[in-house]
mmCIF file of C-alpha atoms in Angstrom:
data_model
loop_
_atom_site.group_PDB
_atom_site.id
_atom_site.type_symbol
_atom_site.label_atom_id
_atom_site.label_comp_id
_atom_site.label_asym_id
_atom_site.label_seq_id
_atom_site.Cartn_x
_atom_site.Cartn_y
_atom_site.Cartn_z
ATOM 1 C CA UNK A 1 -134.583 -30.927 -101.790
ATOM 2 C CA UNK A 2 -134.847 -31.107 -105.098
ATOM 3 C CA UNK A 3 -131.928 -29.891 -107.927
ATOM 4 C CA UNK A 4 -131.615 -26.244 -108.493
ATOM 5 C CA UNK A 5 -128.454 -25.885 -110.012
ATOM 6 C CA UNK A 6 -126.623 -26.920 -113.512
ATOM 7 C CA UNK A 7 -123.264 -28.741 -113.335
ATOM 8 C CA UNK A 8 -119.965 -30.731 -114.721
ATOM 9 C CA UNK A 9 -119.104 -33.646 -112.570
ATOM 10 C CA UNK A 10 -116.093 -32.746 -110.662
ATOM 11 C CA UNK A 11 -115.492 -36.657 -111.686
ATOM 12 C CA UNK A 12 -115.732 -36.140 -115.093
ATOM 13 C CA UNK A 13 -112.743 -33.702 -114.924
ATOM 14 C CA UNK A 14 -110.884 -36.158 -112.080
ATOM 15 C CA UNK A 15 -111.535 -38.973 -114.587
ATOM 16 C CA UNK A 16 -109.585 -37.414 -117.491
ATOM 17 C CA UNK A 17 -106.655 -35.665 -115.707
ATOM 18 C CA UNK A 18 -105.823 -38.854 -113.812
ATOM 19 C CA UNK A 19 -106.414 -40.689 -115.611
ATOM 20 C CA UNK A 20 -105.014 -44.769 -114.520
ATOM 21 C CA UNK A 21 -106.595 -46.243 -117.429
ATOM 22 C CA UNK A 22 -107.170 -45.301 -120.599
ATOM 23 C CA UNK A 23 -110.323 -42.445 -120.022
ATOM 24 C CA UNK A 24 -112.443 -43.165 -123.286
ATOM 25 C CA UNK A 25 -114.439 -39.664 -122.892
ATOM 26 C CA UNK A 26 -113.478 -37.634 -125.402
ATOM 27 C CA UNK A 27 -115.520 -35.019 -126.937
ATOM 28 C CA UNK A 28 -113.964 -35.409 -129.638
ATOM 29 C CA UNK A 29 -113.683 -39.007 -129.961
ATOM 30 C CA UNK A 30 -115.190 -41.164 -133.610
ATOM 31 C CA UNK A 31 -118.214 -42.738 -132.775
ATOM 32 C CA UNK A 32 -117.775 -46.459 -133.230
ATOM 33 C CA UNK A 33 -120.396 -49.060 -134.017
ATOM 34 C CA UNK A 34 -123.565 -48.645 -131.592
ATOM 35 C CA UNK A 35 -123.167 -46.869 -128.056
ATOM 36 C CA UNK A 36 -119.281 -46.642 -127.782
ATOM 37 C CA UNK A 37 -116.454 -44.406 -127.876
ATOM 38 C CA UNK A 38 -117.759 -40.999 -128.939
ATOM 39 C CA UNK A 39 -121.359 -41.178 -127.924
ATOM 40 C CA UNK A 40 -122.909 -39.254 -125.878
ATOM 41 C CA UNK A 41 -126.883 -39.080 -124.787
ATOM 42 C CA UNK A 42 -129.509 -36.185 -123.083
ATOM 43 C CA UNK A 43 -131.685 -38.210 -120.635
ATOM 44 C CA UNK A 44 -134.562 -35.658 -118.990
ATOM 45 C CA UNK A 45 -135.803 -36.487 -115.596
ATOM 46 C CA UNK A 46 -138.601 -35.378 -113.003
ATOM 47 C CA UNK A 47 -138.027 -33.081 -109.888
ATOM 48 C CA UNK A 48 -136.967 -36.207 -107.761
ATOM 49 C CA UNK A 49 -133.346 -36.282 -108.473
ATOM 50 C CA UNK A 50 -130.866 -34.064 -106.441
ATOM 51 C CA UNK A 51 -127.784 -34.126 -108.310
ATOM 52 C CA UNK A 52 -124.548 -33.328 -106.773
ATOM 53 C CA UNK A 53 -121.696 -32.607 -109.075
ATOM 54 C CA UNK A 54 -118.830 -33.925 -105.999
ATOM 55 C CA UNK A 55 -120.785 -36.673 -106.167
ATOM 56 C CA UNK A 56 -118.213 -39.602 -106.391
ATOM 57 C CA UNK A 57 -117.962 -41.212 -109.697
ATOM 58 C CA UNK A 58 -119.865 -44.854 -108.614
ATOM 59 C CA UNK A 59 -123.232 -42.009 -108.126
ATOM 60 C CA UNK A 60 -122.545 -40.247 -111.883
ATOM 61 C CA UNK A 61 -123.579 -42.950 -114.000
ATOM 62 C CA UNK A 62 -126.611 -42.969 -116.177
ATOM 63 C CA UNK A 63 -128.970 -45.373 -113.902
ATOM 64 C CA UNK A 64 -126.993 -44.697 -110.870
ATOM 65 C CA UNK A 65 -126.957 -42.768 -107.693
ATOM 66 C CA UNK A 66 -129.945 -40.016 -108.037
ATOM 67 C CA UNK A 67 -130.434 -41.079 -111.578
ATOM 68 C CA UNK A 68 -132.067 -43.970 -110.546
ATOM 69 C CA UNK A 69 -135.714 -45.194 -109.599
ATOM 70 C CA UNK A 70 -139.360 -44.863 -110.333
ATOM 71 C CA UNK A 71 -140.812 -41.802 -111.292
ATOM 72 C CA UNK A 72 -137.461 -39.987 -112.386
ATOM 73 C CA UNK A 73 -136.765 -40.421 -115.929
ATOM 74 C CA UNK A 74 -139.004 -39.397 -118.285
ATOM 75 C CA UNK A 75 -139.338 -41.187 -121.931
ATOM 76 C CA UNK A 76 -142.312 -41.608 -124.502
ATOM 77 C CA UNK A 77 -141.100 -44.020 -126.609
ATOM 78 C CA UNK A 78 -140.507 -44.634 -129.609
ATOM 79 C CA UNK A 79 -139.661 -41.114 -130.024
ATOM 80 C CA UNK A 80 -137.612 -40.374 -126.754
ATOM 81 C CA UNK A 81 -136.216 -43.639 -125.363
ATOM 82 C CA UNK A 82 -134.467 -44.419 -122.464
ATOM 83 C CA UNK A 83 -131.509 -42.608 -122.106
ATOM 84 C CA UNK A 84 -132.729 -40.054 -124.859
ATOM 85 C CA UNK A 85 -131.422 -39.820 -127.956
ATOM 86 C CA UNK A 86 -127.858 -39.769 -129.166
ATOM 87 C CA UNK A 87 -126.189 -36.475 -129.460
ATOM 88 C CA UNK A 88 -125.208 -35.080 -132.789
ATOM 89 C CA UNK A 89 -122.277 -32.344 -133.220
ATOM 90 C CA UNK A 90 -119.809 -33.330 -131.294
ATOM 91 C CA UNK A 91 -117.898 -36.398 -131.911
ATOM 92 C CA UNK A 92 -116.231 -36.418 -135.486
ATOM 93 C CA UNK A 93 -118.508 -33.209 -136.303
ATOM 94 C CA UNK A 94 -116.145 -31.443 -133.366
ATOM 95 C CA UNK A 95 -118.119 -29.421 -130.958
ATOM 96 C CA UNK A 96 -114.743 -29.253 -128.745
ATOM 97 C CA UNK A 97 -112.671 -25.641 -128.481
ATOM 98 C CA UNK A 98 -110.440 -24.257 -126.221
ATOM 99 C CA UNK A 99 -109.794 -20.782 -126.512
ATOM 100 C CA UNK A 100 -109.388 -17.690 -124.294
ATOM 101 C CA UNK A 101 -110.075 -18.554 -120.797
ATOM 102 C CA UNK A 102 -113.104 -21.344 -121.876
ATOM 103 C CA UNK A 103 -112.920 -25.134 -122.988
ATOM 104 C CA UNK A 104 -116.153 -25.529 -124.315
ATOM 105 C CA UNK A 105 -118.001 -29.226 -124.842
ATOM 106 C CA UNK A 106 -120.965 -27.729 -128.477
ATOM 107 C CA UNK A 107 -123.193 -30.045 -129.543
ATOM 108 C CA UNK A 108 -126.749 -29.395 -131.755
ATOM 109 C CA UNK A 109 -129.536 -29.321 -130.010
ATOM 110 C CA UNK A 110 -131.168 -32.291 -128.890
ATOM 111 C CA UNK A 111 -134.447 -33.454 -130.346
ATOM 112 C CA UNK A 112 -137.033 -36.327 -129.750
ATOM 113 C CA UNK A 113 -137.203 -38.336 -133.098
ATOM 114 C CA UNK A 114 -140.802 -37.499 -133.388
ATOM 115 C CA UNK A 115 -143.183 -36.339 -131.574
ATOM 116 C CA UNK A 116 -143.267 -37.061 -128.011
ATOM 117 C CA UNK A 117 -146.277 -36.216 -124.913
ATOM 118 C CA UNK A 118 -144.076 -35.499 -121.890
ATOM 119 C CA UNK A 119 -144.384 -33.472 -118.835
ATOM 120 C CA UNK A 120 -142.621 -32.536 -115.855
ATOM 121 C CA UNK A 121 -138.930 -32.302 -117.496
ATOM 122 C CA UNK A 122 -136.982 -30.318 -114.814
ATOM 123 C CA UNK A 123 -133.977 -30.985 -116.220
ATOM 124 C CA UNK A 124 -131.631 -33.400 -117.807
ATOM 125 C CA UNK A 125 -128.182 -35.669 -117.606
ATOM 126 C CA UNK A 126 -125.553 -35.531 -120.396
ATOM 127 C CA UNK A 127 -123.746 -39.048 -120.291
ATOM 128 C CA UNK A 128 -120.732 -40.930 -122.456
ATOM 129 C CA UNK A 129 -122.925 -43.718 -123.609
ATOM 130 C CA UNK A 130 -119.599 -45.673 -124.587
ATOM 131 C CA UNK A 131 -118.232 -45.721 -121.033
ATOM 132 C CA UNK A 132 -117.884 -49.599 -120.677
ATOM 133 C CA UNK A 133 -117.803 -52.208 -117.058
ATOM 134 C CA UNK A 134 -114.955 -53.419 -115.859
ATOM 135 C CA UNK A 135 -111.172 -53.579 -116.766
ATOM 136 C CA UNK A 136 -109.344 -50.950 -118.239
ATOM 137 C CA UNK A 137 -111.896 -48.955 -117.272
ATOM 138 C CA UNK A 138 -112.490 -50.041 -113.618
ATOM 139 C CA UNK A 139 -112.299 -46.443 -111.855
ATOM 140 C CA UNK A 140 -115.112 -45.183 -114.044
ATOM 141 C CA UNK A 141 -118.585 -45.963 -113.518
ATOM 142 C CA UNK A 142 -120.822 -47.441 -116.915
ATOM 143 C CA UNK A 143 -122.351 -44.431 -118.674
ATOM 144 C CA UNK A 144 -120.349 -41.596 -116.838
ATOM 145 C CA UNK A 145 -122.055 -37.984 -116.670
ATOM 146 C CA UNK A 146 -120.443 -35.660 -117.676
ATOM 147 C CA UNK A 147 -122.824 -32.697 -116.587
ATOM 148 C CA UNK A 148 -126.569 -31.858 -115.643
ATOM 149 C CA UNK A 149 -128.588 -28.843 -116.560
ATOM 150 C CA UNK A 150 -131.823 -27.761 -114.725
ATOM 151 C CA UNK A 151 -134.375 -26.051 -116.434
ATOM 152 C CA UNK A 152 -135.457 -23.871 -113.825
ATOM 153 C CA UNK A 153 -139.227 -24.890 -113.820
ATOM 154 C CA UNK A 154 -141.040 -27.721 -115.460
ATOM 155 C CA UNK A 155 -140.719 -28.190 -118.924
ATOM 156 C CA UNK A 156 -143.709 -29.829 -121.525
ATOM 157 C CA UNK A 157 -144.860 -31.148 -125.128
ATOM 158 C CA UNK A 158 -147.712 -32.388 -126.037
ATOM 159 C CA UNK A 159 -147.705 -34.537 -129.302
ATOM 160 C CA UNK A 160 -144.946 -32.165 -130.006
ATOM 161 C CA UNK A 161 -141.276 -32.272 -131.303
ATOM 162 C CA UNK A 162 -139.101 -32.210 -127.709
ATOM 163 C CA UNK A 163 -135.622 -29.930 -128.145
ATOM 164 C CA UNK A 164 -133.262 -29.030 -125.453
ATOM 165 C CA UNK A 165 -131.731 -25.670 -126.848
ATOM 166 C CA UNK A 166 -128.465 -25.736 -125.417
ATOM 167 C CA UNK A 167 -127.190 -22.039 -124.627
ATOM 168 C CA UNK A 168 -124.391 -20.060 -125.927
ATOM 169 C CA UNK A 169 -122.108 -21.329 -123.874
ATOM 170 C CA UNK A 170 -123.362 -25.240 -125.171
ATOM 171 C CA UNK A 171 -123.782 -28.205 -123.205
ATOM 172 C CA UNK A 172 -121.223 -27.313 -120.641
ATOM 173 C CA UNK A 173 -118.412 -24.590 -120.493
ATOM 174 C CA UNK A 174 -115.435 -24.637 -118.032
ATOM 175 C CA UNK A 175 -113.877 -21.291 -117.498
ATOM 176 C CA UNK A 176 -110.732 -20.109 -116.164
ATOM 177 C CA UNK A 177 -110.649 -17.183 -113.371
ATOM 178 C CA UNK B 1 -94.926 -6.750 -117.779
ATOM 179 C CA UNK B 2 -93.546 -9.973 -115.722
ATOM 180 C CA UNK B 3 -95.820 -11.976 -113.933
ATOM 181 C CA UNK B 4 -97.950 -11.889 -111.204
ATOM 182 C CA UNK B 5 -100.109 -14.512 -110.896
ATOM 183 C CA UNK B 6 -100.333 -18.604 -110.664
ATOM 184 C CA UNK B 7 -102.326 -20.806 -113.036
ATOM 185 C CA UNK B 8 -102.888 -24.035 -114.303
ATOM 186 C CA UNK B 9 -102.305 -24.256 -118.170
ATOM 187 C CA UNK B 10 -105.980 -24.186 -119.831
ATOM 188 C CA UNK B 11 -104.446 -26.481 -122.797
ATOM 189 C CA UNK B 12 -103.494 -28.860 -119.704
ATOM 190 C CA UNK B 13 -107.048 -29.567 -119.193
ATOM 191 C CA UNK B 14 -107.975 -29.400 -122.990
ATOM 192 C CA UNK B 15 -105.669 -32.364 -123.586
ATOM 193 C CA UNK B 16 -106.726 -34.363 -120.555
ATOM 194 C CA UNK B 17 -110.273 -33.636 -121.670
ATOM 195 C CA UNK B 18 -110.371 -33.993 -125.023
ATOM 196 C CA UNK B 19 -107.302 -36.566 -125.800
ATOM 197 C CA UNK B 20 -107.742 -36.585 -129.775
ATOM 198 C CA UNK B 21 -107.017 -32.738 -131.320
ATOM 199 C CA UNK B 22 -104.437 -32.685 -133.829
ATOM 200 C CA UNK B 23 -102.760 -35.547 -132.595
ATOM 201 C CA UNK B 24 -102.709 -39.365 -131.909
ATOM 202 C CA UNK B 25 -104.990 -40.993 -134.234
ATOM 203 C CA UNK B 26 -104.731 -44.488 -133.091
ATOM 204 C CA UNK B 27 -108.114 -45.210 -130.418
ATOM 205 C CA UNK B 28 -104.978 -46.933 -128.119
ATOM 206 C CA UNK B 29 -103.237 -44.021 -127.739
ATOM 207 C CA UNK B 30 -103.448 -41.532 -125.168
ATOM 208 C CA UNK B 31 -102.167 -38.780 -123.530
ATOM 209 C CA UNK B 32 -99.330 -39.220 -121.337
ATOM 210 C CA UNK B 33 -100.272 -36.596 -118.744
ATOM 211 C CA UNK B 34 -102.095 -38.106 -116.417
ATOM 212 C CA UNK B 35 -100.535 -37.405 -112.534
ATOM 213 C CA UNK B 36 -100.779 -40.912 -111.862
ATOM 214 C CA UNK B 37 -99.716 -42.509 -114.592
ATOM 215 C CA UNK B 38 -96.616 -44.871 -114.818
ATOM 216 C CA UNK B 39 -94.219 -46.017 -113.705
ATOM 217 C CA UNK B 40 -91.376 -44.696 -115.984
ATOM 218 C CA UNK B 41 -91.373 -41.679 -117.406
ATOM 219 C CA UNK B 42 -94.863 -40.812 -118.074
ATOM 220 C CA UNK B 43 -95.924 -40.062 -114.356
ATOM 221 C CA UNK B 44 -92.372 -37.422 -113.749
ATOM 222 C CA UNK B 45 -92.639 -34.118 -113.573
ATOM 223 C CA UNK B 46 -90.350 -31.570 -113.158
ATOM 224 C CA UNK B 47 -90.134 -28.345 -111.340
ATOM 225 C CA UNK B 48 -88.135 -25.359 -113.296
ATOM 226 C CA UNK B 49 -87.150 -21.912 -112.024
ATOM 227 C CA UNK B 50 -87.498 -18.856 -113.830
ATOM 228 C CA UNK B 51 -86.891 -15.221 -113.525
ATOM 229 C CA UNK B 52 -89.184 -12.638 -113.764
ATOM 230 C CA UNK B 53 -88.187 -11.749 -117.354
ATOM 231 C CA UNK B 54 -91.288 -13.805 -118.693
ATOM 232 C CA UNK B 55 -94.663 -13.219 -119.067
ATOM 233 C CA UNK B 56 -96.664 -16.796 -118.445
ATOM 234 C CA UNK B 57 -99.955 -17.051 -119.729
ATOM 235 C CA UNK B 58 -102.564 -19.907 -118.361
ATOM 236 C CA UNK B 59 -104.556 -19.252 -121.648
ATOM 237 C CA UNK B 60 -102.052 -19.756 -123.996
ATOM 238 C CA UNK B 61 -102.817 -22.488 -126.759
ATOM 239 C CA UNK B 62 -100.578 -26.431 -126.236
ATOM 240 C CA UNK B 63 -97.920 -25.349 -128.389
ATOM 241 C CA UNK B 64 -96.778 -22.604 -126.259
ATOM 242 C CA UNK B 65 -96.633 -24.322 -122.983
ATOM 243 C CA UNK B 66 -93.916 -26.638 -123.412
ATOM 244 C CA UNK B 67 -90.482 -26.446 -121.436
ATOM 245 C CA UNK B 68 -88.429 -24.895 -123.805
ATOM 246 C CA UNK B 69 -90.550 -24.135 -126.442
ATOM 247 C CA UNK B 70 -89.639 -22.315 -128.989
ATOM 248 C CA UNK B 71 -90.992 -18.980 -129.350
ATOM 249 C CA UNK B 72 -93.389 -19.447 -126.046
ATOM 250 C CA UNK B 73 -92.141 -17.857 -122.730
ATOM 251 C CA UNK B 74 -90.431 -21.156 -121.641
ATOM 252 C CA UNK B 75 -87.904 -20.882 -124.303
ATOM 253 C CA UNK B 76 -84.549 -19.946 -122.977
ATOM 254 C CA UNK B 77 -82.653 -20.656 -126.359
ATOM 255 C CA UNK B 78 -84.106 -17.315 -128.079
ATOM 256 C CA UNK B 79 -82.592 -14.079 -128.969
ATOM 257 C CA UNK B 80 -83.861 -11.929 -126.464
ATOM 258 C CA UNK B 81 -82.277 -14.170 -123.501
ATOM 259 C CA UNK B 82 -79.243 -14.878 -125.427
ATOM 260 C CA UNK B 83 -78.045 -18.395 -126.246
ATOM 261 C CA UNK B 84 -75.293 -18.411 -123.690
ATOM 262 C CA UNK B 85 -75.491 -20.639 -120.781
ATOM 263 C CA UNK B 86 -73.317 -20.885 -118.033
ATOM 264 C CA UNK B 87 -72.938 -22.622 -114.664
ATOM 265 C CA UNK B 88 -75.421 -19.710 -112.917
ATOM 266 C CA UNK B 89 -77.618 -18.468 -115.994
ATOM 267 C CA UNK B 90 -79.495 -20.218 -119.024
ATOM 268 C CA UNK B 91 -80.917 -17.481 -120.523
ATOM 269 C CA UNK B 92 -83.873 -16.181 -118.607
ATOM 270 C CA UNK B 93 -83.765 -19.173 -116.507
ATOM 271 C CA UNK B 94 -81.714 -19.342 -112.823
ATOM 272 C CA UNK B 95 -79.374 -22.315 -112.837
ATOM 273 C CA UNK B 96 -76.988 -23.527 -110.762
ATOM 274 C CA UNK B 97 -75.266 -26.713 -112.641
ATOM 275 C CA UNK B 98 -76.475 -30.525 -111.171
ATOM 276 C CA UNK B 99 -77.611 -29.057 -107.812
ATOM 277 C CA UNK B 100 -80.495 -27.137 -109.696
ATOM 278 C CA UNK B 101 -79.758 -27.879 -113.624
ATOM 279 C CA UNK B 102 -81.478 -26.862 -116.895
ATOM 280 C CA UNK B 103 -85.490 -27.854 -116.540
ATOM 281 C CA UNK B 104 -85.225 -27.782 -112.732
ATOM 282 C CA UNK B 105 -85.981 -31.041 -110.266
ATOM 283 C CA UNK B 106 -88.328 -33.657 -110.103
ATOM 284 C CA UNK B 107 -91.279 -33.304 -108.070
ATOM 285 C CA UNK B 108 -91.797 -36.550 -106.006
ATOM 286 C CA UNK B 109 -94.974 -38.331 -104.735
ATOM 287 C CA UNK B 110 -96.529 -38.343 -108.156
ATOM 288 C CA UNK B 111 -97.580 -41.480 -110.383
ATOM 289 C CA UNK B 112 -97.985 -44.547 -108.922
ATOM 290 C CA UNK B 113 -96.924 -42.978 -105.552
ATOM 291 C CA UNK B 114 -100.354 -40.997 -105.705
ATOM 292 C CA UNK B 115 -100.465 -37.510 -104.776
ATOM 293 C CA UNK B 116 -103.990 -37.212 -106.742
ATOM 294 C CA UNK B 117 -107.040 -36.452 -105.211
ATOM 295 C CA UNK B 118 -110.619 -35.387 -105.929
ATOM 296 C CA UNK B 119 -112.829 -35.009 -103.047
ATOM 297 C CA UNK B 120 -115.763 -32.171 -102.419
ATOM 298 C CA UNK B 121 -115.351 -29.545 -104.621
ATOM 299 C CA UNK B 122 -111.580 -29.996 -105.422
ATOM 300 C CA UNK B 123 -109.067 -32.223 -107.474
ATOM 301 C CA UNK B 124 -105.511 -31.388 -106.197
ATOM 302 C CA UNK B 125 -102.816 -32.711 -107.567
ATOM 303 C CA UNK B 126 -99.903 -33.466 -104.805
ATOM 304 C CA UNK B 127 -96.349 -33.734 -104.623
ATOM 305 C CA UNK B 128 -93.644 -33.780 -102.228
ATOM 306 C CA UNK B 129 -91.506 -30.326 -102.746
ATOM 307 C CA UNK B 130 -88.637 -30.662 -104.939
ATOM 308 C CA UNK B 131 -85.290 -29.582 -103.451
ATOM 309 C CA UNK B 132 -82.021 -28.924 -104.728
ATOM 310 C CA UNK B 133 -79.441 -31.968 -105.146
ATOM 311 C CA UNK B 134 -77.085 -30.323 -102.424
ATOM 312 C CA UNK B 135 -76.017 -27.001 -102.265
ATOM 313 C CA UNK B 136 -76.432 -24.230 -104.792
ATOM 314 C CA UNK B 137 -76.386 -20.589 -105.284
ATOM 315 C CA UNK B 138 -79.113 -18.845 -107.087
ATOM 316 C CA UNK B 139 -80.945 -15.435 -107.298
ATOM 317 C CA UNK B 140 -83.673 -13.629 -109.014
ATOM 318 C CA UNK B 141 -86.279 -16.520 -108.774
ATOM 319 C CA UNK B 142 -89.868 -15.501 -109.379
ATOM 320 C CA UNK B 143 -91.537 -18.732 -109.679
ATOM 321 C CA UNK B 144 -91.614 -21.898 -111.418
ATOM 322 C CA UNK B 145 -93.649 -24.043 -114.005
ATOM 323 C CA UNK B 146 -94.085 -27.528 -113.465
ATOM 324 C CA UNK B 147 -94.001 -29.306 -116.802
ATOM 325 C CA UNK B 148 -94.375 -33.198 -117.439
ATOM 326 C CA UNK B 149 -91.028 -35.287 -119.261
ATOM 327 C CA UNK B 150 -93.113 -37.764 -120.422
ATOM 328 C CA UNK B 151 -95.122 -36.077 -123.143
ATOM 329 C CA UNK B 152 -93.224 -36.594 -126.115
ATOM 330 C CA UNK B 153 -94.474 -34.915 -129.473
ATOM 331 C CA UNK B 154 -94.548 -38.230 -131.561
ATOM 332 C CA UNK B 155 -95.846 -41.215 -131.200
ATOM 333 C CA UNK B 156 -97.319 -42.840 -128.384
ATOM 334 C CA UNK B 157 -97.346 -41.888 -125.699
ATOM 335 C CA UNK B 158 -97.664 -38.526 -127.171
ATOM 336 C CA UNK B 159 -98.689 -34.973 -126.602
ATOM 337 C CA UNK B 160 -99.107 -32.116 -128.976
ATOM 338 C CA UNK B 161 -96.190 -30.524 -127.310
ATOM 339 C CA UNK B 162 -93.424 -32.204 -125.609
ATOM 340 C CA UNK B 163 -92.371 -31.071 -122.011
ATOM 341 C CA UNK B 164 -96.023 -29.988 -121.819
ATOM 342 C CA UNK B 165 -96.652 -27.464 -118.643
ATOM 343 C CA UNK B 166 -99.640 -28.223 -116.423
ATOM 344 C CA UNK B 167 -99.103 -25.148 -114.102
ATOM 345 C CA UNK B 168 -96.729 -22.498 -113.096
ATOM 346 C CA UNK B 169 -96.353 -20.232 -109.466
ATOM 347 C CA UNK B 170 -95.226 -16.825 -108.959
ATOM 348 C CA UNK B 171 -93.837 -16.379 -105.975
ATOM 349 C CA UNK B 172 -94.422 -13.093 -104.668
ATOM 350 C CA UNK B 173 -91.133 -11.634 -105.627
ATOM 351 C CA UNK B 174 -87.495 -13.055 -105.597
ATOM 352 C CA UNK B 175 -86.170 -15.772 -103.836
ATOM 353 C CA UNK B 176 -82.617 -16.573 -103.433
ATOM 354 C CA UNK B 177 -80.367 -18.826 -101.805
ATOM 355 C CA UNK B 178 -76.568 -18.922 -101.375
ATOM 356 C CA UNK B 179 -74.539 -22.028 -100.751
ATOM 357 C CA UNK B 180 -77.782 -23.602 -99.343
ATOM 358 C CA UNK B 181 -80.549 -26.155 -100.070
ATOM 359 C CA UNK B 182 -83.343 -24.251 -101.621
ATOM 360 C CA UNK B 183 -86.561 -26.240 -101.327
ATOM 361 C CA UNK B 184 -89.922 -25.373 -103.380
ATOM 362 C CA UNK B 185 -92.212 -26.073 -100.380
ATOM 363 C CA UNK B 186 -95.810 -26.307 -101.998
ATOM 364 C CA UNK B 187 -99.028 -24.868 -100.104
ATOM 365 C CA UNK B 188 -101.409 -27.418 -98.684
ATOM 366 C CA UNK B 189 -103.305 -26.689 -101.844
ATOM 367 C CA UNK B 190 -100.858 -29.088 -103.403
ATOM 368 C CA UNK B 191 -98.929 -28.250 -106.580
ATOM 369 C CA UNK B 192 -102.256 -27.297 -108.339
ATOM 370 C CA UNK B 193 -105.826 -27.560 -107.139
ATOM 371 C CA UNK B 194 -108.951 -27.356 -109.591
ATOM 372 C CA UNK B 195 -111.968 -26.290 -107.923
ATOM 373 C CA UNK B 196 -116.000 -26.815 -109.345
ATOM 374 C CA UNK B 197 -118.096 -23.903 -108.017
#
């Protein structure tokens, strides 16, 4: 079965309101030098993954659980790397409210740094590229998802610029009812 | 209009999720919410009782759901409660001296004593059910908001509001007890339970 569905890691939410040690997530958070605190990366993938958002955390990581093995993520560098490319809007440059019944996680839109041949893009994994191994952070798993979104079909570009247009309601929404 | 409902505080989620707005500039610090954090002060929470004279709202923004805050619902030191206290009333709030006093009882079984879980589709946050310290006599209860005594509002650990509330219950309609133990017995949802649909 492949996905069919868009979701926030019910560990992503666990993670923060626990939270043992220090949970080094934040939206919100400064970007340090390289892939730390603050950064946070799109990585598109085939139809083979079937994500599960009460997955537990060890399966949410970028290169773990479904997110792993051949024929899953899809890249063309040097234009859309491994991972995909850092996202912009969010860190410093905000992209975090909470207001009404919504806490909303905005970003810009994502875009390959060039142009980029790709093909079967079903959907996509939003990760905290600064997530690090081991003590303080033991609990949480190296490049923790925060969400995935699928794109309901196959998505393409061919020698074109690749952009994930995220919706109105951004790169993921959590509302109260 | 009083309330009618139960809800975890949106703001409690907007700290735990984004640990950085207006407050706390150093990378080291962090929020002191967390339900198993500690030990010491930062993993207690507290269970007050209120009448139903308020009007809690899940959506209101951090400032406003503190314990005691001034000018939010949880106040009970504003004009249209009155200032006086006594051994059976604080304002809008049921009291009953040490055997329930001013910001209620502590919940047990939280911080390093667990009581957090995330499993399926739920994260529950559990706790034994706080009871009174002996006997007491109190009337017109309508529910209770469960706040933490470890956020302070400056410096770290630190919080945007101190006291902050991470959920409150109605209960249905009054409660009351008379020269008894009264006993907030939680559901087997635990004291609050998020669920991802």
């Amino acid at each position: 079965v492949a996905w069919s569905k868009s979701a926030i890691y019910r560990e992503w939410l666990a993670c923060a309101l626990r939270p043992t040690p220090l949970f080094t997530g934040g939206w919100n958070l400064p970007p340090a030098t390289g892939l730390e605190r603050g950064d946070f990366r799109c990585a598109v993938y085939s139809n083979l993954p079937t994500p599960d958002e009460t997955a537990p955390v060890a399966q949410t990581g970028y290169n773990t659980g479904e997110w792993q093995g051949g024929g899953r993520e899809i890249t063309n560098p040097p234009n859309w790397l491994n991972g995909g490319p850092v996202m912009t809007g969010h860190g410093t440059a905000g992209g975090f409210t909470s207001a009404g019944g919504l806490i909303t996680f905005g970003a810009d839109n994502t875009v390959s740094d060039g142009p980029v041949t790709m093909s079967g893009i079903f959907g996509d994994l939003v990760f905290h590229a600064g997530q690090p191994l081991g003590p303080p952070n033991a609990p949480y798993v190296q490049y923790q998802g925060l969400c995935f979104h699928y794109y309901g079909g196959p998505a393409e570009v061919d020698g074109g610029t690749f952009t994930v247009v995220w919706p109105p309601e951004r790169v993921a929404q959590i509302q109260f009812t | 209009m009083p309330w009618s409902r139960s809800a975890v505080f949106r703001a409690w989620l907007e700290c735990a999720l984004q640990p950085r707005i207006g407050w706390a500039p150093a990378p080291s610090t962090r929020w002191a919410g967390g339900w198993n954090l500690g030990p010491g002060p930062l993993n207690t929470f507290n269970c007050s009782l209120w009448k139903d004279t308020i009007t809690p709202d899940e959506t209101a923004p951090i400032e406003l759901t503190g314990f005691a805050t001034v000018g939010s619902v949880w106040q009970f030191f504003n004009a249209d409660t009155g200032n006086g206290m006594d051994s059976t009333w604080a304002g809008g709030k049921p009291d009953n001296g040490e055997a329930w006093p001013i910001g209620g009882r502590l919940i047990p079984g939280t911080g390093q004593e667990g009581g957090f879980s995330s499993a399926g589709g739920l994260i529950t946050f559990g706790g034994g059910n706080p009871v009174s310290n002996g006997l007491c006599t109190m009337a017109l209860i309508h529910g209770d908001m469960v706040f933490c005594l470890g956020i302070a509002p400056i410096g770290p650990p630190t919080g945007p509001v101190q006291y902050q509330g991470l959920a409150f219950h109605y209960y249905g309609g009054e409660q009351r007890v008379t020269d008894g133990t009264f006993t907030v017995v939680w559901p087997p949802e635990g004291v609050a339970q998020l669920q991802v649909i």
